[in-house]
Tab-separated table of C-alpha atoms and ligand atoms in Angstrom:
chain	number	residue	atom	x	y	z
A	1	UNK	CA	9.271	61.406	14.746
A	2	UNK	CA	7.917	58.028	16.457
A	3	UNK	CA	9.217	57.914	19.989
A	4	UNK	CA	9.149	54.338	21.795
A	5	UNK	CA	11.495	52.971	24.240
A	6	UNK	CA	14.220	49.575	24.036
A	7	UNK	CA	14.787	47.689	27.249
A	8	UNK	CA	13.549	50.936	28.682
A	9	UNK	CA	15.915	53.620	27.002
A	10	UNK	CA	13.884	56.275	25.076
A	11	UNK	CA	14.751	56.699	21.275
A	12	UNK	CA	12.900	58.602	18.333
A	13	UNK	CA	12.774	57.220	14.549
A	14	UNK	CA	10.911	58.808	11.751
A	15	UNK	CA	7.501	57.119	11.057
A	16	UNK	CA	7.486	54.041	9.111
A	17	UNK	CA	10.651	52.849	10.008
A	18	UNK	CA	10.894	48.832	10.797
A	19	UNK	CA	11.356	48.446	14.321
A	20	UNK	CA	14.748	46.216	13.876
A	21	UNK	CA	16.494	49.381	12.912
A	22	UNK	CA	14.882	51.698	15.676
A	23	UNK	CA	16.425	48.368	17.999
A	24	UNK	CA	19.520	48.307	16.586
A	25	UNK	CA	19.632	53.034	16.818
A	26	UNK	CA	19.210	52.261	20.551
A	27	UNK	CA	22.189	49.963	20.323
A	28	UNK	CA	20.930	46.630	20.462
A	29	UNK	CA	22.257	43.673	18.303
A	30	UNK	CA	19.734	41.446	16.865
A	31	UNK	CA	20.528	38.462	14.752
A	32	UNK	CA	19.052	38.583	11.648
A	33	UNK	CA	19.583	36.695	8.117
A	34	UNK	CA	16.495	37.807	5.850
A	35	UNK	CA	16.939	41.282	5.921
A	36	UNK	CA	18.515	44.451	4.018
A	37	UNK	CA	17.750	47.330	4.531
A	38	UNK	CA	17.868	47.714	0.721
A	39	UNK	CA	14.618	45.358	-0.035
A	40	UNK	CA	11.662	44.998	1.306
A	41	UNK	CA	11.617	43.088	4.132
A	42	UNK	CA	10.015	39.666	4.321
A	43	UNK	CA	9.623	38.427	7.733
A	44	UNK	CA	11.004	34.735	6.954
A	45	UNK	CA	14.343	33.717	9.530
A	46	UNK	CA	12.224	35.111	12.434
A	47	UNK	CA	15.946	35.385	13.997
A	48	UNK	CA	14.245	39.460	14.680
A	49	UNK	CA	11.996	38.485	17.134
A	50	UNK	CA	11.727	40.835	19.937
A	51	UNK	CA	8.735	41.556	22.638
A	52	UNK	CA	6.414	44.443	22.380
A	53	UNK	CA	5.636	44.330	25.914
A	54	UNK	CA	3.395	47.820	25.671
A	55	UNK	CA	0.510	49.068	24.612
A	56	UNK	CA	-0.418	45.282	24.014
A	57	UNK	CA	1.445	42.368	24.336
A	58	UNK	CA	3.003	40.697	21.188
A	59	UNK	CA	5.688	38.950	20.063
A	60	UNK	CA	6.908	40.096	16.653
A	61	UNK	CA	9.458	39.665	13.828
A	62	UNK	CA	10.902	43.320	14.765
A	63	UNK	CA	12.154	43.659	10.725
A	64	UNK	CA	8.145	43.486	9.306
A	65	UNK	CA	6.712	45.662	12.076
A	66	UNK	CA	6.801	49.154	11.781
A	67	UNK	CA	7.458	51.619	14.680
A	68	UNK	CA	4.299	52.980	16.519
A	69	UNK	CA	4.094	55.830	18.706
A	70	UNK	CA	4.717	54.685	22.432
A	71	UNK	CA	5.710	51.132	21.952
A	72	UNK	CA	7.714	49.445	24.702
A	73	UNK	CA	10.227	47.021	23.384
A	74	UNK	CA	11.992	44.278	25.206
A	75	UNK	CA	14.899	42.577	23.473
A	76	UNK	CA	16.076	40.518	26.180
A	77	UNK	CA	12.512	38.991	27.342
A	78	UNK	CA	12.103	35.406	28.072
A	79	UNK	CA	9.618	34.869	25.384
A	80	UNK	CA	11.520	36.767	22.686
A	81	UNK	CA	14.749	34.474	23.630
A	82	UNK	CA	13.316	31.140	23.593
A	83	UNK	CA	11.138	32.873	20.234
A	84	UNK	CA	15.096	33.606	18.362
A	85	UNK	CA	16.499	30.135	20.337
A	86	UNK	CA	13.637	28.043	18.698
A	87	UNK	CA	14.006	29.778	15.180
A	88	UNK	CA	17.698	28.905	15.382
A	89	UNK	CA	17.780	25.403	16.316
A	90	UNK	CA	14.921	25.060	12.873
A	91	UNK	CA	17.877	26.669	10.875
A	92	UNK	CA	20.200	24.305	12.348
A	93	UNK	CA	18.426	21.530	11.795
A	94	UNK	CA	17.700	22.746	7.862
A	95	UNK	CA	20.960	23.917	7.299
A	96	UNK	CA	23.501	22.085	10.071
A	97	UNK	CA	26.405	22.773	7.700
A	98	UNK	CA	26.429	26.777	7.313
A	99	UNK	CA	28.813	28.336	9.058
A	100	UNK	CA	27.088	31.564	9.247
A	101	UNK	CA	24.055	29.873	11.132
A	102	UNK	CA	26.155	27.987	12.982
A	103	UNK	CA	27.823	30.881	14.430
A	104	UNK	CA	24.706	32.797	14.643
A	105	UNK	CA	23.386	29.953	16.521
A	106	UNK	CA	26.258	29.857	19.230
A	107	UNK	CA	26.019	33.619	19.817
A	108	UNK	CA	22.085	32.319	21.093
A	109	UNK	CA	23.614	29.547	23.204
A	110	UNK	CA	21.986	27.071	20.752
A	111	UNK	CA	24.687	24.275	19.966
A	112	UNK	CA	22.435	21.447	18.969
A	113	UNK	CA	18.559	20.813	17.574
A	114	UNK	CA	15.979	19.207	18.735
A	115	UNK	CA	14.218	18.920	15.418
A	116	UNK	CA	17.094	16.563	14.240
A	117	UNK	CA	18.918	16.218	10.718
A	118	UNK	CA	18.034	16.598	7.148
A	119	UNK	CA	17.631	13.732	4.917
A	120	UNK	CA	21.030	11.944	3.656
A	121	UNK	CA	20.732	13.801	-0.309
A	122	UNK	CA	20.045	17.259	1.450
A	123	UNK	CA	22.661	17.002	4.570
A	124	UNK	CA	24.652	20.118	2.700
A	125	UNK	CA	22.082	22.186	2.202
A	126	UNK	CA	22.959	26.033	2.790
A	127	UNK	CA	20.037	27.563	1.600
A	128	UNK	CA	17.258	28.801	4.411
A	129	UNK	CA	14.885	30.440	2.314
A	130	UNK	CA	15.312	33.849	3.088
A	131	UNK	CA	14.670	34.960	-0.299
A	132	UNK	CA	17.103	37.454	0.057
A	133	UNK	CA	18.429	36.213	-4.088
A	134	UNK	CA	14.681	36.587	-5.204
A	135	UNK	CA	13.687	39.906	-3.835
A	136	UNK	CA	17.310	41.641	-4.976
A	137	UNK	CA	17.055	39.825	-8.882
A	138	UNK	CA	13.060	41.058	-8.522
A	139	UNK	CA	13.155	44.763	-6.400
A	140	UNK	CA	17.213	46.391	-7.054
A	141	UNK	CA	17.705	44.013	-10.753
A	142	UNK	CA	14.322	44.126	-12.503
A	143	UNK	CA	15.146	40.848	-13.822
A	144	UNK	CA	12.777	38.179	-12.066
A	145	UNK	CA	15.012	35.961	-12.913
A	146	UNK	CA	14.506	33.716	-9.870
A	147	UNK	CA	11.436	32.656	-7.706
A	148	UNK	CA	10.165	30.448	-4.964
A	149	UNK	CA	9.440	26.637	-5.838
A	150	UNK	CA	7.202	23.870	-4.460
A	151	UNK	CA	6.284	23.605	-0.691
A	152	UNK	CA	7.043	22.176	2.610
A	153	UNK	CA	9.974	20.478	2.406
A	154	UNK	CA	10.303	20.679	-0.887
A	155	UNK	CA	10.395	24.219	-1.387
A	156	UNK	CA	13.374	25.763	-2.671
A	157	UNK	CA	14.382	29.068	-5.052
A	158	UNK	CA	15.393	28.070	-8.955
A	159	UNK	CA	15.318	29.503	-12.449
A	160	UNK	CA	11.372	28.589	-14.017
A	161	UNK	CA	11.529	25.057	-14.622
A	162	UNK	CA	14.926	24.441	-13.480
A	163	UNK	CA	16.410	25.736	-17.157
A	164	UNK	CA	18.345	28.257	-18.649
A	165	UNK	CA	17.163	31.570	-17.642
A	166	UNK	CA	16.568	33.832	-20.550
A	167	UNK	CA	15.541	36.502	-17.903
A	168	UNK	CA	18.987	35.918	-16.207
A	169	UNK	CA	21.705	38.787	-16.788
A	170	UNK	CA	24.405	37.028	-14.609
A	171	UNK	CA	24.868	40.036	-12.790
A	172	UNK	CA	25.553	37.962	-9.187
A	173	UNK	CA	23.951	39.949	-7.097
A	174	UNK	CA	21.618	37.052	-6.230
A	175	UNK	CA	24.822	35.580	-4.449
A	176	UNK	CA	26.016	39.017	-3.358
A	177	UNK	CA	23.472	39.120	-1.304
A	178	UNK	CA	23.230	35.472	0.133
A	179	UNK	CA	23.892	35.261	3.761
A	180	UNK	CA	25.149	31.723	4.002
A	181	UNK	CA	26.983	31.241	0.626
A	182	UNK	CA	23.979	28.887	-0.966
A	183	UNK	CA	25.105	30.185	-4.345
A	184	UNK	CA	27.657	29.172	-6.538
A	185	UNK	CA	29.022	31.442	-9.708
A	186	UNK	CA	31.485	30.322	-11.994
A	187	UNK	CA	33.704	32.603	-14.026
A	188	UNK	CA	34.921	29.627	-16.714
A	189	UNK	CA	36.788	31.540	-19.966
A	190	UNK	CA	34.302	33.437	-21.224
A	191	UNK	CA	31.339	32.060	-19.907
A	192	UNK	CA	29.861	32.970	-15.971
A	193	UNK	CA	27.803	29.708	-15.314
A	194	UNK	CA	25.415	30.334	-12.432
A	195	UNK	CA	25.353	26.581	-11.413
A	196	UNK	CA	21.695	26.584	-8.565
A	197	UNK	CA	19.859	28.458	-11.744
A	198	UNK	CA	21.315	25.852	-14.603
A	199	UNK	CA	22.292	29.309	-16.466
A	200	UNK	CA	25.319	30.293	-17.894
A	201	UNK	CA	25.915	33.637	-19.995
A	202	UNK	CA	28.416	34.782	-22.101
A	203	UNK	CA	31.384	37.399	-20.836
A	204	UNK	CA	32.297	40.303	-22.460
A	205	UNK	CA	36.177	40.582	-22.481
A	206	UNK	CA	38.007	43.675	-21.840
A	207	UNK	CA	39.329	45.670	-25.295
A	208	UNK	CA	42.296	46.652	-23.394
A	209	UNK	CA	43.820	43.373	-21.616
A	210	UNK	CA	41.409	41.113	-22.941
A	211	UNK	CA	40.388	39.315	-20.179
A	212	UNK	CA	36.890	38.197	-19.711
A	213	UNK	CA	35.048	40.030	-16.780
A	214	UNK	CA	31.185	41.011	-16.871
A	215	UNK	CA	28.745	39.955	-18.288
A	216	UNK	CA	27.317	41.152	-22.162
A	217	UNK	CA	24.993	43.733	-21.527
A	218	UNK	CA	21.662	43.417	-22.537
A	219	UNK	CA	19.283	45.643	-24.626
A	220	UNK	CA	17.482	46.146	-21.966
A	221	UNK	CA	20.632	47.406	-19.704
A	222	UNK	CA	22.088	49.562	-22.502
A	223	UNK	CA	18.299	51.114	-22.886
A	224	UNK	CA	17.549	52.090	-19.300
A	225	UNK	CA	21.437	52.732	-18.156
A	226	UNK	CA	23.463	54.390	-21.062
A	227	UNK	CA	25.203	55.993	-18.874
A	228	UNK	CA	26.973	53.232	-17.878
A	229	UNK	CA	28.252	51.741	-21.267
A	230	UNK	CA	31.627	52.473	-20.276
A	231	UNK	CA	31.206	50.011	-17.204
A	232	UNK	CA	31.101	47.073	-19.829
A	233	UNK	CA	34.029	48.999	-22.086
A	234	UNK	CA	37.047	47.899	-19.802
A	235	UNK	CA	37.403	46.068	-17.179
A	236	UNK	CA	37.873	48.232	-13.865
A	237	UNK	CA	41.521	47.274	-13.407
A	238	UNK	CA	42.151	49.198	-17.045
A	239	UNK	CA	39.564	52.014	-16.051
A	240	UNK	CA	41.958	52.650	-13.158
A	241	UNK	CA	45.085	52.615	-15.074
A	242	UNK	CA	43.572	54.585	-17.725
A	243	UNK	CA	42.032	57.333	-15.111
A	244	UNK	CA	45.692	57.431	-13.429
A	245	UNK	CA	47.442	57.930	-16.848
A	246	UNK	CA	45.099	61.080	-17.142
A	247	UNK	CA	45.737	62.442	-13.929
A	248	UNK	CA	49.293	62.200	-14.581
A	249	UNK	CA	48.819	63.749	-17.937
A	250	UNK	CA	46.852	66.681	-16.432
A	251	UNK	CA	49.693	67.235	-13.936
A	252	UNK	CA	47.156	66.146	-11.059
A	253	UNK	CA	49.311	63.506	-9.259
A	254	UNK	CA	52.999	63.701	-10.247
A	255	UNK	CA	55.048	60.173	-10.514
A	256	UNK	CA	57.671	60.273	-7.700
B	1	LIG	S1	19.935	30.911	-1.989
B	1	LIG	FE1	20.741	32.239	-0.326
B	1	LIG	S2	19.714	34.227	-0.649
B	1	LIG	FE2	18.526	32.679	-1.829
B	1	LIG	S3	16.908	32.012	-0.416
B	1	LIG	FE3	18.614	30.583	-0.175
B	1	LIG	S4	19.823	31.395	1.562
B	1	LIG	FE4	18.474	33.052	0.850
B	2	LIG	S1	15.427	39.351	10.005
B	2	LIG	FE1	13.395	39.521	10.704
B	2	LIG	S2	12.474	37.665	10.164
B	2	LIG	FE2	14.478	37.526	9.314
């Protein structure tokens, strides 16, 4: 175990654990938007900033830094405020219409930014290029689906050039995962059309009640996950239905 200290309380984490979620063990809050603990992190909101005050003196995005033996953390420090104020009031000023950041931004005492508005065509903008959509489709999907595209100002996440994604299995996790709701998914009949990757794929409809409700699986998906064939057999609605009539049938749960 690592042993360190937060705002001067003493806690132990096993080695190689990011030093957001040895803050957060000792109890402290910490906004944060490009994280999970599921995927690797990435270091991009910089909402996470806290100060290493000891051995050396750093400022740091707490969810890319791993624990060290002995560190002294302050949450709370000037530096590390005006550090998570500053990211904010960027966010704001990329993304003034998300509620999420919005709120985030409040709980900081940041109402307003000094780095003023977007341009008129992006003034709805909700995505802050956390790359949250990337890393899941890339790291928990396997599909790649999605990546990072152009710079500066221009930069922004999109199916390769901006077309139908072969590579996309319309699972949704990319929007899942989205903190601020960037992503819209359309179930329309028996089509999902993922409308910020210009891909739409076809729905496989339930034998049972027919309606349409997950996507067709791929080769791929009935390759690696067999098991799981009878995911894409019925909807879950009908799985439950079904698993209650055999309960009943086994005398498990009688009807009252
Ligand atoms: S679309 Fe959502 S998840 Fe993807 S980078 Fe933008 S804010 Fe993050
Ligand atoms: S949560 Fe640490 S940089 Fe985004």
């Amino acid at each position: 175990m690592i042993e360190l200290t937060v705002n001067g309380n003493p806690i132990a984490v096993p080695e190689g654990t990011p030093l957001l979620e040895a803050v957060r063990a000792a109890g402290v809050e910490l906004p944060t938007l490009c994280y999970h603990e599921g995927l690797a992190p990435y270091g991009a909101c910089r909402l996470c900033m806290v100060l290493v005050a000891s051995p050396h003196r750093e400022l740091v995005a707490s969810c890319v830094y791993p624990v060290e033996e002995g560190l002294a953390v302050e949450t709370d420090a000037p530096e590390a405020v005006t550090a998570r104020r500053l990211a904010l009031e960027f966010l704001l000023s990329r993304c003034p219409q998300s509620a999420v950041i919005r709120e985030l931004a409040a709980g900081e005492g940041v109402t307003a930014s000094r780095f003023g508005a977007p341009p008129p065509e992006k003034a709805d903008e909700l995505c802050m290029l956390c790359g949250l959509c990337v890393r899941v489709c890339r790291e928990a999907i396997g599909a790649n689906a999605i990546s990072f595209i152009g710079r500066g100002g221009e930069r922004r996440v999109g199916a390769p050039f901006d077309v139908q994604s072969d590579a996309c299995i319309g699972c949704g996790a990319c929007a899942e995962v989205c903190p601020t709701g960037a992503i819209w998914i359309e179930d329309r009949g028996h089509q999902r059309i993922l409308h910020n990757w210009n891909t739409t794929v076809e729905l496989h409809p339930c034998p049972a009640c027919g309606r349409f409700f997950a996507p067709e699986p791929t080769a791929f998906l009935k390759e690696v996950l067999p098991e799981t064939a009878e995911l894409w057999g019925m909807c879950p609605e009908c799985l439950r239905q079904r698993a209650a009539r055999q309960w009943i049938e086994q005398d498990v749960v009688k009807p009252t």
